[in-house]
Short mmCIF file of N, CA, C and O in Angstrom, two decimals:
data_model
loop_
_atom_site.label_atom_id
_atom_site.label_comp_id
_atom_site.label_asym_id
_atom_site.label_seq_id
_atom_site.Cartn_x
_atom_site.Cartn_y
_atom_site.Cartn_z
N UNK B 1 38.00 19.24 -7.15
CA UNK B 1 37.10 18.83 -8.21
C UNK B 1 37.74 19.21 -9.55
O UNK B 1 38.62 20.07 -9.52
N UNK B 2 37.41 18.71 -10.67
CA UNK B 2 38.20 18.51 -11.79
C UNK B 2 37.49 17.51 -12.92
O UNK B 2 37.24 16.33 -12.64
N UNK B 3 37.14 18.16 -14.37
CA UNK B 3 37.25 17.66 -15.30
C UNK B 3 38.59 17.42 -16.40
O UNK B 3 39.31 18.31 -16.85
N UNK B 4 38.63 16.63 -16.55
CA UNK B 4 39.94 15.72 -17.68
C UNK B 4 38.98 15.50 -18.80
O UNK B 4 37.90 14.93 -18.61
N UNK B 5 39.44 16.06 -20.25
CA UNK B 5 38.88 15.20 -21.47
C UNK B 5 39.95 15.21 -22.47
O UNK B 5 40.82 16.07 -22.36
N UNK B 6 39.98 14.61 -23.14
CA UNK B 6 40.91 14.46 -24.71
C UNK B 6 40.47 14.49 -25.36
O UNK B 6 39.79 13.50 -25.14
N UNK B 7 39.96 15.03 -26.72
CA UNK B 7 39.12 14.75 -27.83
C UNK B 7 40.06 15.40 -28.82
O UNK B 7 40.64 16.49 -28.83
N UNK B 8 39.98 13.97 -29.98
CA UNK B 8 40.62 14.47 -31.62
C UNK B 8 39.39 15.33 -32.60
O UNK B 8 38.23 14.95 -32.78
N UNK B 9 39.91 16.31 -33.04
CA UNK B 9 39.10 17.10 -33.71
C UNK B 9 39.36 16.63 -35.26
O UNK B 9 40.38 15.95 -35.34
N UNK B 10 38.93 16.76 -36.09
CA UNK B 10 39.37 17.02 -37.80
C UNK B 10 39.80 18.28 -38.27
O UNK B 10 39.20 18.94 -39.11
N UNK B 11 40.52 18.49 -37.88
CA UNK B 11 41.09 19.93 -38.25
C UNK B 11 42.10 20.33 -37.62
O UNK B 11 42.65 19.83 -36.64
N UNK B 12 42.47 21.67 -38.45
CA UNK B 12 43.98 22.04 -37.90
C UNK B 12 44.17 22.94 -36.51
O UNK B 12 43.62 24.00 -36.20
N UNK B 13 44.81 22.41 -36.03
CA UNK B 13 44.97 23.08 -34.18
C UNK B 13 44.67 24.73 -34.22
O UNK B 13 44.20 25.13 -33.16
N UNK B 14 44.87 25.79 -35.28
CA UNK B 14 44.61 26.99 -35.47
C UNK B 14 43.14 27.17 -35.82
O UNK B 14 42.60 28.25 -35.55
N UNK B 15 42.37 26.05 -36.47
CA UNK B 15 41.08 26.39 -36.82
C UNK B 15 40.51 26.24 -35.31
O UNK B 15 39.86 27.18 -34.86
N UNK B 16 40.71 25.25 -34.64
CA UNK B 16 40.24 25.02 -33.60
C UNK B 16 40.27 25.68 -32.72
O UNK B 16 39.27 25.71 -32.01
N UNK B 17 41.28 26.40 -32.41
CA UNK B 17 41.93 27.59 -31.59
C UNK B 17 40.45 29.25 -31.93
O UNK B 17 39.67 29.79 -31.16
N UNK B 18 40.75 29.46 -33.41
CA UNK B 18 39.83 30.05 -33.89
C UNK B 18 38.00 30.23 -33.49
O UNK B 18 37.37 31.28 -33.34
N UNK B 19 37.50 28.77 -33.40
CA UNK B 19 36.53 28.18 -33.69
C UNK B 19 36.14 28.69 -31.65
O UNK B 19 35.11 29.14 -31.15
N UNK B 20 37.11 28.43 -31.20
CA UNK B 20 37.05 28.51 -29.70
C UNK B 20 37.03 30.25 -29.34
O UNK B 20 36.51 30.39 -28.23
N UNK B 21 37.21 30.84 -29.60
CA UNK B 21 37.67 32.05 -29.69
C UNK B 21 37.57 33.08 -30.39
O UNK B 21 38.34 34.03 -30.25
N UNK B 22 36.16 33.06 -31.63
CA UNK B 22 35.66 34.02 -32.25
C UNK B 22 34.17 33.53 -32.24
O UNK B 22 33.78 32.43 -32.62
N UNK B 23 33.30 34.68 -31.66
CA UNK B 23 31.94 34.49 -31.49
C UNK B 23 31.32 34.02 -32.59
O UNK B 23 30.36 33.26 -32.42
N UNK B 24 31.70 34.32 -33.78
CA UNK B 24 30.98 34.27 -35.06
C UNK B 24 30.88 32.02 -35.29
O UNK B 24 29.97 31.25 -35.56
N UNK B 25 32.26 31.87 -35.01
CA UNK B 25 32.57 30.48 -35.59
C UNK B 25 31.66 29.73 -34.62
O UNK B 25 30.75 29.02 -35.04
N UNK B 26 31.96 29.91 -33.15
CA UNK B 26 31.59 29.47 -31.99
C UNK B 26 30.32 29.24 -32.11
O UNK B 26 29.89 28.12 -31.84
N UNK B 27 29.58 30.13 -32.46
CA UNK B 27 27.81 30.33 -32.44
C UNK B 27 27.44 29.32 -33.80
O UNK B 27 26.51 28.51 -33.74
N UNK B 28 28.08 29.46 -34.74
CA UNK B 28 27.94 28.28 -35.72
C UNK B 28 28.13 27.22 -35.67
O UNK B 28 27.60 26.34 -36.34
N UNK B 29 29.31 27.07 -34.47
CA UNK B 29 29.16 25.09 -34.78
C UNK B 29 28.22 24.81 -33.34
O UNK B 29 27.69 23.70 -33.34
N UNK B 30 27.96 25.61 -32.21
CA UNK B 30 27.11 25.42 -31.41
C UNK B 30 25.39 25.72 -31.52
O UNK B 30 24.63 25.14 -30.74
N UNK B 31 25.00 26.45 -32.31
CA UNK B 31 23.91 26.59 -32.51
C UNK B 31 23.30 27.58 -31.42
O UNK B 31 22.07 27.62 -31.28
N UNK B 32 24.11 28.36 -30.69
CA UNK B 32 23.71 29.13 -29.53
C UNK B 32 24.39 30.62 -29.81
O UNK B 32 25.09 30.84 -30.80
N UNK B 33 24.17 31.36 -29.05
CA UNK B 33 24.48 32.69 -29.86
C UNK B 33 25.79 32.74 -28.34
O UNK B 33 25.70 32.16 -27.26
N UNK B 34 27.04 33.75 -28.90
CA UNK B 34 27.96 33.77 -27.82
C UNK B 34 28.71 35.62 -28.13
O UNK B 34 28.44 36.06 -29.25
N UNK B 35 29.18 36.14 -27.62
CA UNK B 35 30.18 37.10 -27.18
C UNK B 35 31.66 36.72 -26.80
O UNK B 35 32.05 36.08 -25.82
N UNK B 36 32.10 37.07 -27.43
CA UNK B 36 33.54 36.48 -27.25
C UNK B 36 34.57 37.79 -27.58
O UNK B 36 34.51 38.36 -28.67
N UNK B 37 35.37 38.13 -26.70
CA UNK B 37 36.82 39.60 -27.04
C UNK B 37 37.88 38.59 -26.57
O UNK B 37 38.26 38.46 -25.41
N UNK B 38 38.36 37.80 -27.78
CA UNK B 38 39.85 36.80 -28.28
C UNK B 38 41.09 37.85 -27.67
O UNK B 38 42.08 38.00 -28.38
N UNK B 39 41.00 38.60 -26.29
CA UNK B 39 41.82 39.16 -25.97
C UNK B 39 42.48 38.43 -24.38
O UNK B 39 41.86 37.40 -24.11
N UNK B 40 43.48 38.73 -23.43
CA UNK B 40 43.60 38.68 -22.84
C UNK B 40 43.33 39.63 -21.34
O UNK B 40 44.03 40.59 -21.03
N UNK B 41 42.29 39.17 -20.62
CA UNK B 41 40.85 40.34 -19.82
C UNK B 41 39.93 40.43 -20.46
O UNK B 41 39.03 41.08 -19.93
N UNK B 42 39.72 40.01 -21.51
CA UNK B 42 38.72 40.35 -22.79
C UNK B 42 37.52 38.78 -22.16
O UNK B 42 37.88 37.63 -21.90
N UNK B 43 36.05 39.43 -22.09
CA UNK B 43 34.97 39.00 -21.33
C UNK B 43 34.62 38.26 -22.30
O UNK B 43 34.87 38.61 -23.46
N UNK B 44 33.87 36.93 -21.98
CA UNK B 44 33.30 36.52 -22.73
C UNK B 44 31.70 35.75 -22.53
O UNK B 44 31.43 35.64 -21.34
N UNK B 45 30.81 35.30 -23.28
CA UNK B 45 29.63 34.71 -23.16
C UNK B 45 28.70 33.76 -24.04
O UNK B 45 28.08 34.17 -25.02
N UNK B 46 28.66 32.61 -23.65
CA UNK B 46 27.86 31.84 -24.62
C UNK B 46 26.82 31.69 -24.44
O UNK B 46 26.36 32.35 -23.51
N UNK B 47 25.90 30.81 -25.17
CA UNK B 47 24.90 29.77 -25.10
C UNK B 47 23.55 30.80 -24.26
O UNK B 47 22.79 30.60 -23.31
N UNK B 48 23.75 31.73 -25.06
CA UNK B 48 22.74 32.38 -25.07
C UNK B 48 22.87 33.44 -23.79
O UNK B 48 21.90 34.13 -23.47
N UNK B 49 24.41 33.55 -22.93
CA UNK B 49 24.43 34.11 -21.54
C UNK B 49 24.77 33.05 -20.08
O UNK B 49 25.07 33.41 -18.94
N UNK B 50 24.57 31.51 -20.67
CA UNK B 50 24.52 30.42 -19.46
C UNK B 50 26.04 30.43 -19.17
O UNK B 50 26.41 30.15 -18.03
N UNK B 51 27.01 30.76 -20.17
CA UNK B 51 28.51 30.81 -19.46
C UNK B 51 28.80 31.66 -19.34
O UNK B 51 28.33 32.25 -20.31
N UNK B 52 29.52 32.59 -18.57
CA UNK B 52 30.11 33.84 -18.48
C UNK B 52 32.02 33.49 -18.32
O UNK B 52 32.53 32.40 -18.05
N UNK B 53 32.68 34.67 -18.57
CA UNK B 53 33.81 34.70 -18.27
C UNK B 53 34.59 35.64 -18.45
O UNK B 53 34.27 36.76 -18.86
N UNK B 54 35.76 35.24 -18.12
CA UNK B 54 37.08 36.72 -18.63
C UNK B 54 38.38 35.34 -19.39
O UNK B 54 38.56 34.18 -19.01
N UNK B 55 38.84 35.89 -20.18
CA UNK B 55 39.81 35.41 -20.99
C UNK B 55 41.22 35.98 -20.15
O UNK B 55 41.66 37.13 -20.06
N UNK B 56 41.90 34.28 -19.38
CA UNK B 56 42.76 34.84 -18.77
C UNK B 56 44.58 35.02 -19.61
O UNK B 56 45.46 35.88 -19.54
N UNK B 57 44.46 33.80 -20.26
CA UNK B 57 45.47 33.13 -21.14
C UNK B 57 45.17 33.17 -22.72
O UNK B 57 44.17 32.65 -23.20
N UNK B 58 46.08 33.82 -23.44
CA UNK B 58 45.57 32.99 -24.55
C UNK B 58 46.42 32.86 -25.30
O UNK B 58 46.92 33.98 -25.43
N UNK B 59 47.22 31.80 -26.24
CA UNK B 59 48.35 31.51 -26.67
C UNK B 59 48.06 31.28 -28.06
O UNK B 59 47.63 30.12 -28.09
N UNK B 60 48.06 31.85 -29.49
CA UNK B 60 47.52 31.76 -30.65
C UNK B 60 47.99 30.39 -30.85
O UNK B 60 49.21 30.28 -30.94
N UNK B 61 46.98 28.88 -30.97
CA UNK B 61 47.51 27.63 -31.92
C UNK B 61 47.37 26.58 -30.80
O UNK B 61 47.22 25.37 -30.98
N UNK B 62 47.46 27.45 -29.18
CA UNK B 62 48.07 26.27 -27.70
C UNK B 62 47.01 26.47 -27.07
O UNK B 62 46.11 25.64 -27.22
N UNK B 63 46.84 27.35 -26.41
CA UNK B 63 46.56 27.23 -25.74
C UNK B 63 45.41 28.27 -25.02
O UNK B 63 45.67 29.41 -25.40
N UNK B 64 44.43 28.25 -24.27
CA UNK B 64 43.33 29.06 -23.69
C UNK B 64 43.05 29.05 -22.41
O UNK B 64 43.17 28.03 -21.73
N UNK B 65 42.60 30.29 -21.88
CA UNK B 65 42.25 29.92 -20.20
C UNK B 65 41.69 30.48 -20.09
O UNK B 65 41.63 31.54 -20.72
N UNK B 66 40.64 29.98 -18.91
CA UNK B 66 39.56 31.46 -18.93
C UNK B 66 39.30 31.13 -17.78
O UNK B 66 39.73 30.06 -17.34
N UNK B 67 38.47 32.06 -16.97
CA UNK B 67 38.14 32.45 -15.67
C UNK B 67 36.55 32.19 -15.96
O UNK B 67 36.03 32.92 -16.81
N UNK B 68 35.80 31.27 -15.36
CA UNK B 68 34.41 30.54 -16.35
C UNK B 68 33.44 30.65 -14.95
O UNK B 68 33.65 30.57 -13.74
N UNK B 69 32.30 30.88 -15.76
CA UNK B 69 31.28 30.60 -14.43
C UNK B 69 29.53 30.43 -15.77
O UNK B 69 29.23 30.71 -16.93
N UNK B 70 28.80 29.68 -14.33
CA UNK B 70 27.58 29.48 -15.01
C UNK B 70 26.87 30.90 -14.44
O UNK B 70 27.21 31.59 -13.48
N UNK B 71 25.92 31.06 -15.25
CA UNK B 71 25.19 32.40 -14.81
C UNK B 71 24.38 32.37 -13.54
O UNK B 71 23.92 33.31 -12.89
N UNK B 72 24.31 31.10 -13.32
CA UNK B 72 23.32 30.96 -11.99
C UNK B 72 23.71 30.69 -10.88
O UNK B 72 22.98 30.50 -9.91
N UNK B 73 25.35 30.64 -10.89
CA UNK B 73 26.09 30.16 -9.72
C UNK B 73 26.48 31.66 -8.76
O UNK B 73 26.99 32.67 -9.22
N UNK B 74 26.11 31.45 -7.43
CA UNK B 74 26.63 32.46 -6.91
C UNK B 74 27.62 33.54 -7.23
O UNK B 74 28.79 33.31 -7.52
N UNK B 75 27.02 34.86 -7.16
CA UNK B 75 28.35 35.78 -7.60
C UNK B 75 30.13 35.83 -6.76
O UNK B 75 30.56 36.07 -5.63
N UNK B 76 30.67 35.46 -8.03
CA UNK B 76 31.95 36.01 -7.34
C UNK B 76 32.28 34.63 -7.33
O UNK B 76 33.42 34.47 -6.88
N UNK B 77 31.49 33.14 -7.80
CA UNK B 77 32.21 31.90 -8.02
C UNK B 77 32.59 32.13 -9.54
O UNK B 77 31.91 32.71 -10.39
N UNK B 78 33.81 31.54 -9.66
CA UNK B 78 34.55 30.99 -11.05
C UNK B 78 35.37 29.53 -10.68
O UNK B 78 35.64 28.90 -9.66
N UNK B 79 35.56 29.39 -11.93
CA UNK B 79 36.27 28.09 -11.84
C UNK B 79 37.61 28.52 -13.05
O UNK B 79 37.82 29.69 -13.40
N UNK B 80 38.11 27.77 -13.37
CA UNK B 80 39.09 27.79 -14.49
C UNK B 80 38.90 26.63 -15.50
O UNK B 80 38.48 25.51 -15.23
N UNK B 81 39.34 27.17 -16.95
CA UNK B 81 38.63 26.24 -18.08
C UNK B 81 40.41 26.22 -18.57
O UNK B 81 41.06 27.26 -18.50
N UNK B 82 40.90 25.18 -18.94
CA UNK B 82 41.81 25.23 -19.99
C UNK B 82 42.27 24.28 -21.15
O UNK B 82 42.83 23.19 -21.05
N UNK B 83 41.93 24.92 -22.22
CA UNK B 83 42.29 24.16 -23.31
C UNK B 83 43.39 23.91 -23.84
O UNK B 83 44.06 24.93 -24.01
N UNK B 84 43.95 22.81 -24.23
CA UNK B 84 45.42 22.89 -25.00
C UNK B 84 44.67 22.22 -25.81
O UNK B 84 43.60 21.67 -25.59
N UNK B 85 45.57 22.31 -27.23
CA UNK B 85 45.85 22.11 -28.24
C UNK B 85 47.44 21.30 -29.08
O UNK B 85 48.60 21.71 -29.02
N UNK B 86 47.10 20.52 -29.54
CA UNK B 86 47.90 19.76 -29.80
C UNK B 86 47.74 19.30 -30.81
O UNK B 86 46.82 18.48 -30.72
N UNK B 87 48.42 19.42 -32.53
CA UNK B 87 48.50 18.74 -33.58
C UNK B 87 48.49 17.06 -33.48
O UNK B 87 49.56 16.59 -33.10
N UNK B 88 47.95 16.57 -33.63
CA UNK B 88 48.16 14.62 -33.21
C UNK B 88 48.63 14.27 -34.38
O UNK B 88 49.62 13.55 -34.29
N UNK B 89 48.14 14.61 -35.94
CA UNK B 89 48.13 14.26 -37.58
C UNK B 89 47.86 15.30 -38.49
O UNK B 89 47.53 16.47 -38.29
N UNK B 90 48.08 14.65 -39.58
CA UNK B 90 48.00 15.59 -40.62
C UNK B 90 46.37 15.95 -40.51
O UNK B 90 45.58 15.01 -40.52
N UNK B 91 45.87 17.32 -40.40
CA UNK B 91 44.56 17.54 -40.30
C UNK B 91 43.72 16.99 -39.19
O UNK B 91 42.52 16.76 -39.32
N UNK B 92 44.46 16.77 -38.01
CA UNK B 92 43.75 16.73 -36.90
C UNK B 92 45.05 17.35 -35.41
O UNK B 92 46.26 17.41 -35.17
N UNK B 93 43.92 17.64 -34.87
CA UNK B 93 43.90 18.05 -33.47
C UNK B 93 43.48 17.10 -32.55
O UNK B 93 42.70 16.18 -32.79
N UNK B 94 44.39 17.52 -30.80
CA UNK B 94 43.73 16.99 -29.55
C UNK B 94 43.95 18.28 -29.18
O UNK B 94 44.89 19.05 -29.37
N UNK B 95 42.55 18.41 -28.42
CA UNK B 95 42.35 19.20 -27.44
C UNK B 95 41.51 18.68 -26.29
O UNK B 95 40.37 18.28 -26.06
N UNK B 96 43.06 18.94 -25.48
CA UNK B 96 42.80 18.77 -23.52
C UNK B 96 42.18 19.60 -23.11
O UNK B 96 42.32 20.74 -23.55
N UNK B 97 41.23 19.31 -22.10
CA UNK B 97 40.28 20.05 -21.64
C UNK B 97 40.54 19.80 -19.95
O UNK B 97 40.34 18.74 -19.36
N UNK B 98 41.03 20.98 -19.41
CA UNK B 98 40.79 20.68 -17.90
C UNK B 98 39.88 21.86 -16.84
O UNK B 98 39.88 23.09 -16.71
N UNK B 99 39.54 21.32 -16.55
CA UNK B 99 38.27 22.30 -15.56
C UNK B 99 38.25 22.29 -13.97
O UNK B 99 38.00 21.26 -13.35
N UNK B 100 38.45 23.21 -13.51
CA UNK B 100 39.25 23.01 -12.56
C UNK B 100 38.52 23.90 -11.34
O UNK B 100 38.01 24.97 -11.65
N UNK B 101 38.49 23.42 -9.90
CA UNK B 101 37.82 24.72 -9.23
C UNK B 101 36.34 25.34 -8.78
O UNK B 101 36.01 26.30 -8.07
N UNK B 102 35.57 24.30 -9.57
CA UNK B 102 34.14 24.82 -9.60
C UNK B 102 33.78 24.15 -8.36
O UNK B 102 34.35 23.15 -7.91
N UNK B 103 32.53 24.92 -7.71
CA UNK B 103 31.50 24.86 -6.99
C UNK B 103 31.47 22.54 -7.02
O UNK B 103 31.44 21.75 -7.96
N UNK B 104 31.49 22.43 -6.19
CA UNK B 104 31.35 21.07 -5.85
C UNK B 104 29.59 20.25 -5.98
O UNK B 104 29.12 19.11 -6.00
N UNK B 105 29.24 21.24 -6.03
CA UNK B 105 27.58 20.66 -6.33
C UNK B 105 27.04 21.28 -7.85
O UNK B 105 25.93 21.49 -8.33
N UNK B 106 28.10 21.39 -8.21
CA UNK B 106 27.92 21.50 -9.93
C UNK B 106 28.48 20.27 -11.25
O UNK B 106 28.26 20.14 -12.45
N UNK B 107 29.30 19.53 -10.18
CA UNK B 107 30.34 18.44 -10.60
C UNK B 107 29.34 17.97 -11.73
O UNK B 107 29.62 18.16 -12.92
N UNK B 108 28.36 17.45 -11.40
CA UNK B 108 27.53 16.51 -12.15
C UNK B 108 26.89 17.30 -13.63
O UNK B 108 27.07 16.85 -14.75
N UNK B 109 26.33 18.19 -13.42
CA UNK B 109 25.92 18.82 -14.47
C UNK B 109 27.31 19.56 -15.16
O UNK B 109 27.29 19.95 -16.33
N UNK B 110 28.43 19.68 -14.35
CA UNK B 110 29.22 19.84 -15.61
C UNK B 110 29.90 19.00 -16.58
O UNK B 110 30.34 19.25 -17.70
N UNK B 111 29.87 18.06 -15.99
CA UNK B 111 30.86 16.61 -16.25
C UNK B 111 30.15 16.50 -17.60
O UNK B 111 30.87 16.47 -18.60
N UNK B 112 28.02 16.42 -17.86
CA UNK B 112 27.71 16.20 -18.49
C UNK B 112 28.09 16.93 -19.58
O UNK B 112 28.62 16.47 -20.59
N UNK B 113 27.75 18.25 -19.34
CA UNK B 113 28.18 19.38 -20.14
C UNK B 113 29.10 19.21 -20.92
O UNK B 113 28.82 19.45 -22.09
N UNK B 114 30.22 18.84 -20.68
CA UNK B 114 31.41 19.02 -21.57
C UNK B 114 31.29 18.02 -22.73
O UNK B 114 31.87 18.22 -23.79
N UNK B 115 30.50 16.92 -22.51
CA UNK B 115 30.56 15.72 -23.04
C UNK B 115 29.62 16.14 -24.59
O UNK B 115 29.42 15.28 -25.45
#
């Protein structure tokens, strides 16, 4: 099981990187409150507690990985989240999104999720 997305951002691949990776930015453009340690092992949590994780990868500008789970999914399931980053233009970003690993009867509600 596996999510694929591409999406161009307006902005520069470091804000985005940023924006992904500091609770403060994160909780502002989502509207949900999050926990985030921009470290590598460093735990993290959004959307009020519904994502959990550990920060497995993290490449300042490229790249992110994390060890991801929903709060309601059996303990001891994770999946893997990874973002790249990629300059496309002047003042924009792509960021690949692949999701990888999860629970097979979650497919659907995550697919939406990301969207």
């Amino acid at each position: 099981m596996s999510i694929h997305q591409e999406v161009v951002f307006k902005c520069s691949v470091q804000q985005l990187f940023d924006t992904l990776t500091n609770a403060d930015q994160f909780g502002e453009l989502t509207g949900a409150p999050a926990e985030i340690a921009a470290e590598v092992s460093g735990e993290f949590s959004c959307f009020g507690g519904m994502v959990l994780g550990v920060m497995v990868e993290l490449v300042a500008g490229e790249r992110i990985v994390q060890a991801w789970r929903i709060a309601n999914w059996e303990p001891g399931d994770y999946s893997i989240v990874r973002f790249e980053l990629e300059a496309s233009a002047e003042d924009e970003c792509k960021l690949v999104l692949d999701h990888l690993a999860y629970p097979e009867e979650h497919a659907d509600h995550l697919d939406i999720g990301w969207h």
